[in-house]
Amino acid sequence: GGLERMLPAASAGALPCFGRSPVSARAGGPGRPTPVSRRASPSAPAAPLTSCEPPRPPGAAVGGASSPRGARGAAEVAEPRSSNSFASIAPARLQLHTAAAAAEGAGADEKGPTADTGDASGEQATSADGDAGGGAILGELAALIRHAWLGLALKAVVSTRGGVLEGPRDLSCLQDAVLDLCDHKQDAQASVDGLVLLRHLYERRGQCFLGPGEAVRLAQLLRWGLGDGEGPELPRADAKGLAPDVAIPGAAGKARQLQSEAVPHALHLLAVVGPMPCFRAALFRVEDDELDAEQLPGDAVQHINGTISCLFAAMQSSGATDAVAWRAMSTVAEVKSVRRLMRVHPQVRGLFKCLLSSLGAGERALTEQLVSFLKQIFTGATDQFLSTEPIMFDNMGRADGLKRLLSALLQSWRDNADILHRGNIVAFLADAMFFSSFTDAWQVHVQARDLISILFDALLWKGVEGTAGLALGNFVSANGHIDLILDHDRAAHSISNVGWFLKRTTPGWDTKMQIYYLWRVLRSRKGCRLLSRHPHADLVIAGLLTGVRHATNEDNEVLSLLECFLTDEDTRPVVLRGSNPGRLLEGICELLSVGEPELSEPTCLLLQAMLDATGPGALLTWTGAAKLVGALSRKPNGKDAQWHGKDIIDAVVPMLQWEPSMTSALSLEFKRAWLSDQIHSSGPGDSVEISVSRGDLLRGVLESLRDPKGLQHGVKVKFMGDETGAGDGHRRECFRLVISALCDMEFGLFKSMDGGRSLHPSSTASDAEPECIPYFELVGKLVALALMHQETLPAARFTLALRKMLLSAGPLSVEDMASVDPEFYKHKVQYLLESKYAEEEGAMTLTDLDLTFEDVPQPDVFPDARHELHPGGSQAHVTEENKHHYVELLCDTRMRGAVCSQVEGILAGMRAIIPEEAWSQIQRVISPDEFDLLVCGLREVDLQDWKANSTCDVEQETWDLFWSVVSGFTMQQHKDLLEFTTGSAAAPVGGFANLPGYGTIGDVQRFTLARNLNSALPVASTCFNTLYLPKCRTQAEMSAGLLEAIAHRNVGGFYEGAVAQ
């Protein structure tokens, strides 16, 4: 009677529906009835059950007529939404919880009476006996209601194909109700019914709405259905006896029966909800699908392995021939960590045994899902090569099992032309054929050629082409089974397929994989002959040339394949035919311009192979040669990046030196290294070691370097006295101090008319130092040695006019006078050329100025010290007609004529070390502005570049404190600190990443901060560009120490452990 009142329309297929409010509260709380009192009389009736369905409107249909919306339930036809909506009928769920609460109360009373203030000894005993009987009855009633409700709900869902639900809210309400009903650990049957209902609900509705909370509850239910033991417990015998059907000894049998019933429904349910990220996270407790198993904590791995064990056992017991069950396995294998653990799971042998048996059945839908699972579980298997190879293929039965597998795949390919299915077959083969066990089994298969043929066909299947290329390439790479492909009667067809595909397809992953196939097959001598005779060879080469510019760090096989073709005598003419060389150079130039260090080597090897085949003329006559030359001459980024382009440019410099557009495209980093190579002798011999005294440094260096013999091998400097070692830091300090002394204007060799920014030889140098020429020669030698050692001399910043004379960079112009004497240029040269004398107040003429072709260097001091600009110049007056000639002669005299011997002295010193042939090339390759940067380094100190290219060997606190203090220094203080630490006040061309180090010429050593445990002040090791800092707690303390150190940087002495370290 209670059921009839609760479900009056059950026979007509109507369903009770639940609102959210009553069931969301706990028993006894708002929205939920209070449980039956434990003290209630045993004869007291349970709370009355009321009808849960609102009145049906007149004329409502109850039969099986079709709904106007399609396949909808008969109960909904011609009814308003409120009559059958789950969201509108709450009393049924209310009554259900009333019954459940009564059962809970009765069950609690079985444990004994509650405390009471009255005398209840006899009454309590009577009440306990009554409550025990009532609890059992109410428990049976609650189970009966659950089962009846779930059965009716299932009937409505199945009969209406889910149409009984009108929206996400209805679906969510029903879903919550089912999960609530299945949350009774004493009722396994309800849990099975719930699995069945949810399975059919999701399958028929084709949608599922799960929040994190619902996902966790559903995962628990599903794991129980798979036999994991989480969620509702299987029936157990109870001392009181809950129901006759769970009493001992029938409980174990009932448990097995219920578990067997649950498994297939759990697998089908998993196939539907498995793709949902929130459900995967709840089932496997892994938030990110792309995490490796090695990245997970131990308890997470243990949990996943437990779930995998349940899945494998469920598949072997109930799902081996169920296509949907295998779809569920494919779904969970999409999680990277899960499939990685699946591949090495101890029970995977049994799963593969079931899989091979099911493949033999030949049922189409089942085979499709089996292949999908194989494809999914092998995805990324190459990353686990060592652990996967022995386990997976042993478990698949090695040769025997693989033979069965290959035969089944071949048959399925023939029987099923579905593109997705064939794509899965090809994708599985692409990963599986990376393993030698698989390819060995393939090679000896009686239908091996037919298996190769399906991959040849797939090279033209849209959506599968790239994977087919990967599969064929992996087949060759595993054990080198190249003859099975090259001897195939369709090998030439496969090359045609690739050629046509490359022609019609935009470069991408697919094209790279087909190129990978060619790279694996055609690099052999046999493969090159096949291509050279192929009628579509030009088509293949054209596709490869297009692919050059799309090469990446991971996929650059096209570069080595073309290199192979260029080195083979049969294929070389095909590559170099027509416009191919230009297209190849375009692709190479684009790759090198990107600046990827990993691509530099294969790209340069390809270019070198081309130049070996064509000669350098192909490069130098190409329209984009300057851009390519510039790209080759740039040093790749990265601390340990190899400079592969330098060798190519070194070889072509003798030819490109005659083309200014080419030489100007060369990077300064290349020119710096090239200059060093030109000066440094590669012949036998050791570097020259000189010993000098700090007290007589200039004269000591002058005498030590007077004989240039052996200087091309390098110079080492040793300071006499207590200082130890003869490292590179000593040489940098020595050369810096000497060049600073020589360029000091008080010494008299040079003068500066622009405030000290640049230096020009003094015409009166012989007056200051009668034997000045040897000193000018020493300047030239120091410049040459600095260029050879790739070091800088910031003090030797010469005027543009002097640099042009040293490099023979064309005749001097009037404008060059501005670099020598800006004031003279402004007030004399421009004054005359622009006729400013005629613009002034009281206009004048040149006749009024009474100028002759003479130079009077110091008219105010020595008015009689005159030099004719040409013979008879003192008698030749300057006029408007000849004033330009006068200015040219005057500027030339001041810039060159008056200092010819001094300039020749500098040139003599440089030529004493630089070979004559090399000097001629240097004059054509290096511009005057570049010469200034190469000799003197960068004018400014870039603090960000300095920090970015520094090494930290101190505590982070000290590191941060140092840079904070240095950022507050002036530019001059930056230079002083750099000089104190490295021996030079300027960073070289290329910045701080190119600081010269200790050892071989060209080696770099980054600026390093290290701890100083032996001194209260900072000390430096200039050989290693290292600054040793004491422990400083404040910025003031750090700043004071640094300023004190750099203030005494020229006093002398090194940190004693510097060279030894």
Short mmCIF file of C-alpha atoms in Angstrom, two decimals, residues 282-657:
data_model
loop_
_atom_site.label_atom_id
_atom_site.label_comp_id
_atom_site.label_asym_id
_atom_site.label_seq_id
_atom_site.Cartn_x
_atom_site.Cartn_y
_atom_site.Cartn_z
CA ALA A 282 38.79 11.66 -9.53
CA LEU A 283 39.38 8.11 -10.80
CA PHE A 284 43.17 8.24 -11.01
CA ARG A 285 43.84 11.19 -8.68
CA VAL A 286 45.93 12.87 -11.38
CA GLU A 287 45.05 16.46 -12.23
CA ASP A 288 47.16 16.74 -15.40
CA ASP A 289 46.73 14.15 -18.17
CA GLU A 290 50.22 14.90 -19.54
CA LEU A 291 52.17 14.19 -16.35
CA ASP A 292 54.69 11.36 -16.50
CA ALA A 293 54.39 8.56 -13.98
CA GLU A 294 57.85 9.50 -12.73
CA GLN A 295 56.49 12.91 -11.71
CA LEU A 296 53.82 11.45 -9.43
CA PRO A 297 54.20 10.69 -5.71
CA GLY A 298 54.41 7.07 -4.64
CA ASP A 299 50.88 6.88 -3.21
CA ALA A 300 49.43 8.20 -6.49
CA VAL A 301 51.33 5.57 -8.49
CA GLN A 302 50.10 2.89 -6.12
CA HIS A 303 46.51 4.09 -6.53
CA ILE A 304 46.77 4.12 -10.35
CA ASN A 305 48.29 0.64 -10.39
CA GLY A 306 45.41 -0.58 -8.24
CA THR A 307 42.88 0.88 -10.66
CA ILE A 308 44.73 -0.66 -13.60
CA SER A 309 44.62 -4.05 -11.88
CA CYS A 310 40.85 -3.73 -11.55
CA LEU A 311 40.49 -2.73 -15.19
CA PHE A 312 42.62 -5.61 -16.42
CA ALA A 313 40.72 -8.11 -14.26
CA ALA A 314 37.39 -6.71 -15.40
CA MET A 315 38.37 -6.94 -19.06
CA GLN A 316 39.49 -10.54 -18.70
CA SER A 317 36.34 -11.57 -16.84
CA SER A 318 33.65 -9.70 -18.74
CA GLY A 319 34.95 -7.34 -21.41
CA ALA A 320 37.25 -9.30 -23.71
CA THR A 321 34.71 -9.39 -26.54
CA ASP A 322 32.88 -6.18 -25.69
CA ALA A 323 33.71 -3.34 -28.10
CA VAL A 324 32.46 -0.69 -25.68
CA ALA A 325 34.65 -2.09 -22.90
CA TRP A 326 37.71 -1.76 -25.11
CA ARG A 327 36.64 1.78 -25.92
CA ALA A 328 36.68 2.43 -22.18
CA MET A 329 40.25 1.08 -22.02
CA SER A 330 41.29 3.39 -24.86
CA THR A 331 39.73 6.31 -23.04
CA VAL A 332 41.68 5.81 -19.81
CA ALA A 333 44.86 5.11 -21.78
CA GLU A 334 44.71 8.69 -23.01
CA VAL A 335 46.12 9.71 -19.61
CA LYS A 336 49.89 9.66 -20.07
CA SER A 337 50.81 8.37 -16.63
CA VAL A 338 48.13 5.65 -16.83
CA ARG A 339 49.26 4.24 -20.16
CA ARG A 340 52.90 4.34 -19.08
CA LEU A 341 52.05 2.25 -16.03
CA MET A 342 49.80 -0.02 -18.11
CA ARG A 343 52.68 -0.91 -20.42
CA VAL A 344 54.79 -2.28 -17.58
CA HIS A 345 52.02 -3.60 -15.36
CA PRO A 346 52.54 -7.18 -14.11
CA GLN A 347 49.08 -8.20 -15.37
CA VAL A 348 49.39 -6.78 -18.87
CA ARG A 349 50.19 -10.26 -20.25
CA GLY A 350 46.66 -11.44 -19.49
CA LEU A 351 45.19 -8.35 -21.13
CA PHE A 352 47.18 -8.87 -24.33
CA LYS A 353 46.16 -12.51 -24.37
CA CYS A 354 42.51 -11.46 -24.32
CA LEU A 355 43.20 -8.84 -26.97
CA LEU A 356 44.81 -11.31 -29.39
CA SER A 357 42.00 -13.79 -28.87
CA SER A 358 39.39 -11.11 -29.54
CA LEU A 359 41.21 -9.90 -32.66
CA GLY A 360 40.82 -13.35 -34.13
CA ALA A 361 37.05 -13.09 -33.87
CA GLY A 362 36.98 -10.70 -36.79
CA GLU A 363 33.94 -8.75 -35.59
CA ARG A 364 34.21 -5.28 -37.12
CA ALA A 365 33.19 -3.00 -34.26
CA LEU A 366 35.25 -5.03 -31.79
CA THR A 367 38.32 -4.96 -34.03
CA GLU A 368 38.06 -1.21 -34.42
CA GLN A 369 38.13 -0.70 -30.66
CA LEU A 370 40.95 -3.21 -30.18
CA VAL A 371 43.08 -1.36 -32.72
CA SER A 372 42.19 1.95 -31.09
CA PHE A 373 43.39 0.62 -27.74
CA LEU A 374 46.62 -0.70 -29.26
CA LYS A 375 47.25 2.67 -30.85
CA GLN A 376 46.59 4.47 -27.57
CA ILE A 377 48.69 2.27 -25.29
CA PHE A 378 51.65 2.41 -27.68
CA THR A 379 51.53 6.21 -27.91
CA GLY A 380 54.81 7.47 -26.50
CA ALA A 381 56.11 3.96 -25.88
CA THR A 382 59.44 4.94 -27.42
CA ASP A 383 60.05 7.15 -24.38
CA GLN A 384 60.05 3.97 -22.27
CA PHE A 385 62.15 1.96 -24.67
CA LEU A 386 64.25 0.12 -22.11
CA SER A 387 61.34 -0.82 -19.88
CA THR A 388 58.77 -1.35 -22.64
CA GLU A 389 60.69 -3.53 -25.09
CA PRO A 390 61.23 -6.60 -22.88
CA ILE A 391 57.90 -6.45 -21.03
CA MET A 392 55.31 -5.65 -23.67
CA PHE A 393 56.54 -7.92 -26.40
CA ASP A 394 57.21 -10.80 -24.07
CA ASN A 395 53.65 -10.42 -22.85
CA MET A 396 52.35 -10.32 -26.40
CA GLY A 397 53.90 -13.69 -27.13
CA ARG A 398 56.95 -12.53 -29.05
CA ALA A 399 57.08 -13.99 -32.58
CA ASP A 400 54.00 -16.18 -32.29
CA GLY A 401 51.75 -13.54 -30.78
CA LEU A 402 53.06 -10.80 -33.06
CA LYS A 403 52.46 -13.00 -36.08
CA ARG A 404 48.82 -13.37 -35.07
CA LEU A 405 48.57 -9.65 -34.45
CA LEU A 406 50.02 -8.68 -37.83
CA SER A 407 47.81 -11.11 -39.67
CA ALA A 408 44.72 -9.76 -37.92
CA LEU A 409 45.72 -6.15 -38.70
CA LEU A 410 46.28 -6.94 -42.36
CA GLN A 411 42.93 -8.67 -42.64
CA SER A 412 41.19 -5.81 -40.87
CA TRP A 413 42.79 -3.31 -43.27
CA ARG A 414 41.36 -5.25 -46.21
CA ASP A 415 37.92 -5.69 -44.68
CA ASN A 416 37.42 -2.23 -43.22
CA ALA A 417 38.08 0.89 -45.32
CA ASP A 418 37.07 3.32 -42.57
CA ILE A 419 39.67 6.09 -42.61
CA LEU A 420 39.72 6.47 -38.82
CA HIS A 421 40.26 2.76 -38.33
CA ARG A 422 43.03 2.62 -40.88
CA GLY A 423 44.57 5.67 -39.34
CA ASN A 424 44.65 3.91 -35.97
CA ILE A 425 46.35 0.90 -37.56
CA VAL A 426 49.02 3.12 -39.11
CA ALA A 427 49.48 5.08 -35.87
CA PHE A 428 49.94 1.85 -33.90
CA LEU A 429 52.47 0.58 -36.42
CA ALA A 430 54.35 3.90 -36.33
CA ASP A 431 55.06 3.50 -32.60
CA ALA A 432 55.35 -0.29 -32.51
CA MET A 433 57.86 -0.47 -35.36
CA PHE A 434 60.34 1.51 -33.37
CA PHE A 435 61.02 -1.75 -31.52
CA SER A 436 63.25 -4.34 -33.09
CA SER A 437 61.15 -7.21 -31.73
CA PHE A 438 58.19 -6.01 -33.74
CA THR A 439 60.08 -5.32 -36.96
CA ASP A 440 61.87 -8.67 -36.72
CA ALA A 441 58.52 -10.41 -36.52
CA TRP A 442 57.30 -8.32 -39.45
CA GLN A 443 60.30 -9.16 -41.61
CA VAL A 444 59.77 -12.92 -41.38
CA HIS A 445 56.01 -12.73 -41.76
CA VAL A 446 54.72 -14.55 -44.83
CA GLN A 447 52.78 -11.44 -45.81
CA ALA A 448 55.54 -8.95 -45.02
CA ARG A 449 55.35 -7.32 -48.46
CA ASP A 450 51.60 -6.93 -48.17
CA LEU A 451 52.10 -5.22 -44.81
CA ILE A 452 54.57 -2.82 -46.40
CA SER A 453 52.10 -2.18 -49.20
CA ILE A 454 49.41 -0.92 -46.84
CA LEU A 455 51.85 1.71 -45.56
CA PHE A 456 52.79 2.65 -49.12
CA ASP A 457 49.10 3.19 -49.82
CA ALA A 458 48.70 5.21 -46.64
CA LEU A 459 51.29 7.70 -47.87
CA LEU A 460 48.48 9.25 -49.92
CA TRP A 461 45.59 8.79 -47.47
CA LYS A 462 44.48 12.20 -46.26
CA GLY A 463 45.03 12.51 -42.54
CA VAL A 464 47.28 9.45 -42.37
CA GLU A 465 50.13 10.42 -44.72
CA GLY A 466 52.49 11.69 -42.05
CA THR A 467 51.90 8.78 -39.70
CA ALA A 468 52.56 6.34 -42.56
CA GLY A 469 55.88 8.05 -43.23
CA LEU A 470 56.76 7.79 -39.54
CA ALA A 471 55.84 4.09 -39.53
CA LEU A 472 58.02 3.32 -42.54
CA GLY A 473 60.91 5.35 -41.15
CA ASN A 474 60.72 3.60 -37.79
CA PHE A 475 60.58 0.24 -39.56
CA VAL A 476 63.98 0.94 -41.11
CA SER A 477 65.49 2.51 -37.99
CA ALA A 478 64.70 -0.38 -35.63
CA ASN A 479 66.87 -3.06 -37.20
CA GLY A 480 67.81 -1.58 -40.53
CA HIS A 481 65.31 -3.57 -42.62
CA ILE A 482 65.92 -1.28 -45.56
CA ASP A 483 66.11 -3.98 -48.23
CA LEU A 484 62.57 -5.10 -47.49
CA ILE A 485 61.48 -1.64 -48.66
CA LEU A 486 63.98 -0.92 -51.44
CA ASP A 487 63.49 -4.37 -52.99
CA HIS A 488 59.73 -4.06 -52.83
CA ASP A 489 58.11 -3.97 -56.25
CA ARG A 490 56.28 -0.80 -55.20
CA ALA A 491 59.26 1.06 -53.73
CA ALA A 492 59.36 3.49 -56.65
CA HIS A 493 55.62 4.07 -56.24
CA SER A 494 56.14 5.04 -52.61
CA ILE A 495 58.66 7.67 -53.64
CA SER A 496 56.17 9.02 -56.18
CA ASN A 497 53.54 9.13 -53.47
CA VAL A 498 55.82 11.17 -51.25
CA GLY A 499 56.73 13.51 -54.10
CA TRP A 500 53.12 14.25 -55.00
CA PHE A 501 52.21 14.69 -51.36
CA LEU A 502 55.04 17.17 -50.78
CA LYS A 503 53.95 19.11 -53.86
CA ARG A 504 50.29 19.55 -52.89
CA THR A 505 50.61 19.93 -49.12
CA THR A 506 51.56 22.91 -47.01
CA PRO A 507 54.66 22.03 -44.97
CA GLY A 508 53.79 20.71 -41.54
CA TRP A 509 54.09 17.64 -39.35
CA ASP A 510 52.81 15.30 -42.07
CA THR A 511 55.38 16.46 -44.62
CA LYS A 512 58.18 16.18 -42.07
CA MET A 513 57.23 12.57 -41.35
CA GLN A 514 57.23 11.66 -45.04
CA ILE A 515 60.63 13.30 -45.37
CA TYR A 516 61.66 11.21 -42.36
CA TYR A 517 60.75 8.10 -44.37
CA LEU A 518 62.87 9.24 -47.31
CA TRP A 519 65.71 10.08 -44.93
CA ARG A 520 65.66 6.56 -43.51
CA VAL A 521 65.46 4.83 -46.89
CA LEU A 522 67.31 6.91 -49.48
CA ARG A 523 70.52 7.81 -47.65
CA SER A 524 72.11 4.53 -48.68
CA ARG A 525 73.95 4.08 -51.96
CA LYS A 526 71.14 1.85 -53.14
CA GLY A 527 68.56 4.47 -52.24
CA CYS A 528 70.44 7.22 -54.07
CA ARG A 529 70.56 5.13 -57.24
CA LEU A 530 66.83 4.49 -56.96
CA LEU A 531 66.11 8.23 -56.71
CA SER A 532 68.49 9.23 -59.52
CA ARG A 533 66.65 6.92 -61.94
CA HIS A 534 63.20 7.81 -60.67
CA PRO A 535 60.97 9.68 -63.15
CA HIS A 536 59.67 11.92 -60.37
CA ALA A 537 63.05 12.69 -58.81
CA ASP A 538 62.69 16.41 -59.57
CA LEU A 539 59.33 16.41 -57.80
CA VAL A 540 60.85 14.84 -54.69
CA ILE A 541 63.79 17.27 -54.66
CA ALA A 542 61.44 20.23 -55.08
CA GLY A 543 59.46 19.06 -52.06
CA LEU A 544 62.63 18.64 -50.04
CA LEU A 545 63.84 22.13 -50.96
CA THR A 546 60.53 23.56 -49.77
CA GLY A 547 60.94 21.66 -46.51
CA VAL A 548 64.39 23.13 -45.80
CA ARG A 549 63.07 26.42 -44.44
CA HIS A 550 60.61 24.57 -42.22
CA ALA A 551 63.19 22.39 -40.49
CA THR A 552 63.19 22.50 -36.69
CA ASN A 553 65.45 21.34 -33.90
CA GLU A 554 63.45 18.11 -33.62
CA ASP A 555 62.72 17.53 -37.32
CA ASN A 556 65.72 18.43 -39.47
CA GLU A 557 66.21 15.18 -41.40
CA VAL A 558 65.64 17.08 -44.66
CA LEU A 559 68.98 18.85 -44.17
CA SER A 560 71.07 15.71 -43.79
CA LEU A 561 69.12 14.00 -46.62
CA LEU A 562 69.94 16.79 -49.08
CA GLU A 563 73.53 16.78 -47.83
CA CYS A 564 73.66 13.06 -48.64
CA PHE A 565 72.26 13.69 -52.13
CA LEU A 566 74.86 16.41 -52.76
CA THR A 567 77.73 14.12 -51.80
CA ASP A 568 76.47 11.24 -53.98
CA GLU A 569 77.57 11.35 -57.59
CA ASP A 570 74.24 9.99 -58.90
CA THR A 571 71.87 12.32 -57.07
CA ARG A 572 74.07 15.46 -57.08
CA PRO A 573 73.03 16.54 -60.61
CA VAL A 574 69.36 16.25 -59.66
CA VAL A 575 69.78 18.56 -56.67
CA LEU A 576 71.79 21.14 -58.61
CA ARG A 577 69.48 21.20 -61.63
CA GLY A 578 67.91 24.48 -62.79
CA SER A 579 66.98 26.93 -60.07
CA ASN A 580 67.47 24.42 -57.27
CA PRO A 581 70.74 25.94 -55.95
CA GLY A 582 69.08 29.32 -55.47
CA ARG A 583 66.09 27.77 -53.69
CA LEU A 584 68.45 25.78 -51.48
CA LEU A 585 70.43 28.90 -50.56
CA GLU A 586 67.19 30.72 -49.74
CA GLY A 587 66.16 27.99 -47.31
CA ILE A 588 69.61 27.85 -45.73
CA CYS A 589 69.71 31.62 -45.33
CA GLU A 590 66.28 31.65 -43.67
CA LEU A 591 67.26 28.91 -41.22
CA LEU A 592 70.53 30.57 -40.25
CA SER A 593 68.84 33.94 -39.83
CA VAL A 594 66.62 32.47 -37.11
CA GLY A 595 69.72 31.85 -34.98
CA GLU A 596 68.79 28.43 -33.52
CA PRO A 597 72.06 26.89 -32.24
CA GLU A 598 70.84 23.30 -32.75
CA LEU A 599 70.09 23.98 -36.42
CA SER A 600 73.40 25.66 -37.12
CA GLU A 601 75.47 22.50 -37.55
CA PRO A 602 73.23 20.52 -39.95
CA THR A 603 72.49 23.67 -41.95
CA CYS A 604 76.17 24.56 -42.32
CA LEU A 605 77.04 20.96 -43.24
CA LEU A 606 74.44 21.11 -46.01
CA LEU A 607 75.84 24.43 -47.26
CA GLN A 608 79.38 23.08 -47.16
CA ALA A 609 78.30 20.06 -49.21
CA MET A 610 76.78 22.39 -51.78
CA LEU A 611 79.89 24.59 -51.94
CA ASP A 612 82.05 21.49 -52.32
CA ALA A 613 79.89 20.50 -55.27
CA THR A 614 79.62 23.92 -56.93
CA GLY A 615 82.52 25.96 -55.60
CA PRO A 616 82.10 29.23 -53.68
CA GLY A 617 80.91 31.01 -56.81
CA ALA A 618 77.36 29.71 -56.29
CA LEU A 619 77.24 31.52 -52.96
CA LEU A 620 78.96 34.76 -53.98
CA THR A 621 76.89 35.24 -57.14
CA TRP A 622 73.54 34.54 -55.50
CA THR A 623 71.36 37.64 -55.11
CA GLY A 624 70.99 37.18 -51.35
CA ALA A 625 74.66 36.45 -50.73
CA ALA A 626 75.24 39.41 -48.38
CA LYS A 627 72.43 38.32 -46.07
CA LEU A 628 73.66 34.73 -46.01
CA VAL A 629 77.24 35.83 -45.38
CA GLY A 630 76.04 37.94 -42.46
CA ALA A 631 74.04 35.03 -41.02
CA LEU A 632 77.00 32.67 -41.30
CA SER A 633 79.33 35.17 -39.64
CA ARG A 634 77.13 35.60 -36.55
CA LYS A 635 78.08 33.55 -33.55
CA PRO A 636 75.17 31.35 -32.40
CA ASN A 637 73.55 32.15 -29.09
CA GLY A 638 74.24 29.88 -26.15
CA LYS A 639 77.14 29.40 -23.81
CA ASP A 640 78.43 26.20 -25.45
CA ALA A 641 77.09 26.76 -28.98
CA GLN A 642 79.50 25.77 -31.75
CA TRP A 643 80.29 28.32 -34.45
CA HIS A 644 79.93 26.19 -37.57
CA GLY A 645 79.51 29.04 -40.05
CA LYS A 646 82.92 30.52 -39.32
CA ASP A 647 84.81 27.82 -41.23
CA ILE A 648 82.72 28.47 -44.34
CA ILE A 649 83.31 32.23 -44.23
CA ASP A 650 87.01 31.77 -43.50
CA ALA A 651 87.28 29.85 -46.76
CA VAL A 652 85.54 32.50 -48.89
CA VAL A 653 87.02 35.68 -47.35
CA PRO A 654 89.88 35.74 -49.92
CA MET A 655 87.19 36.11 -52.60
CA LEU A 656 84.59 38.27 -50.90
CA GLN A 657 87.21 40.76 -49.62
#
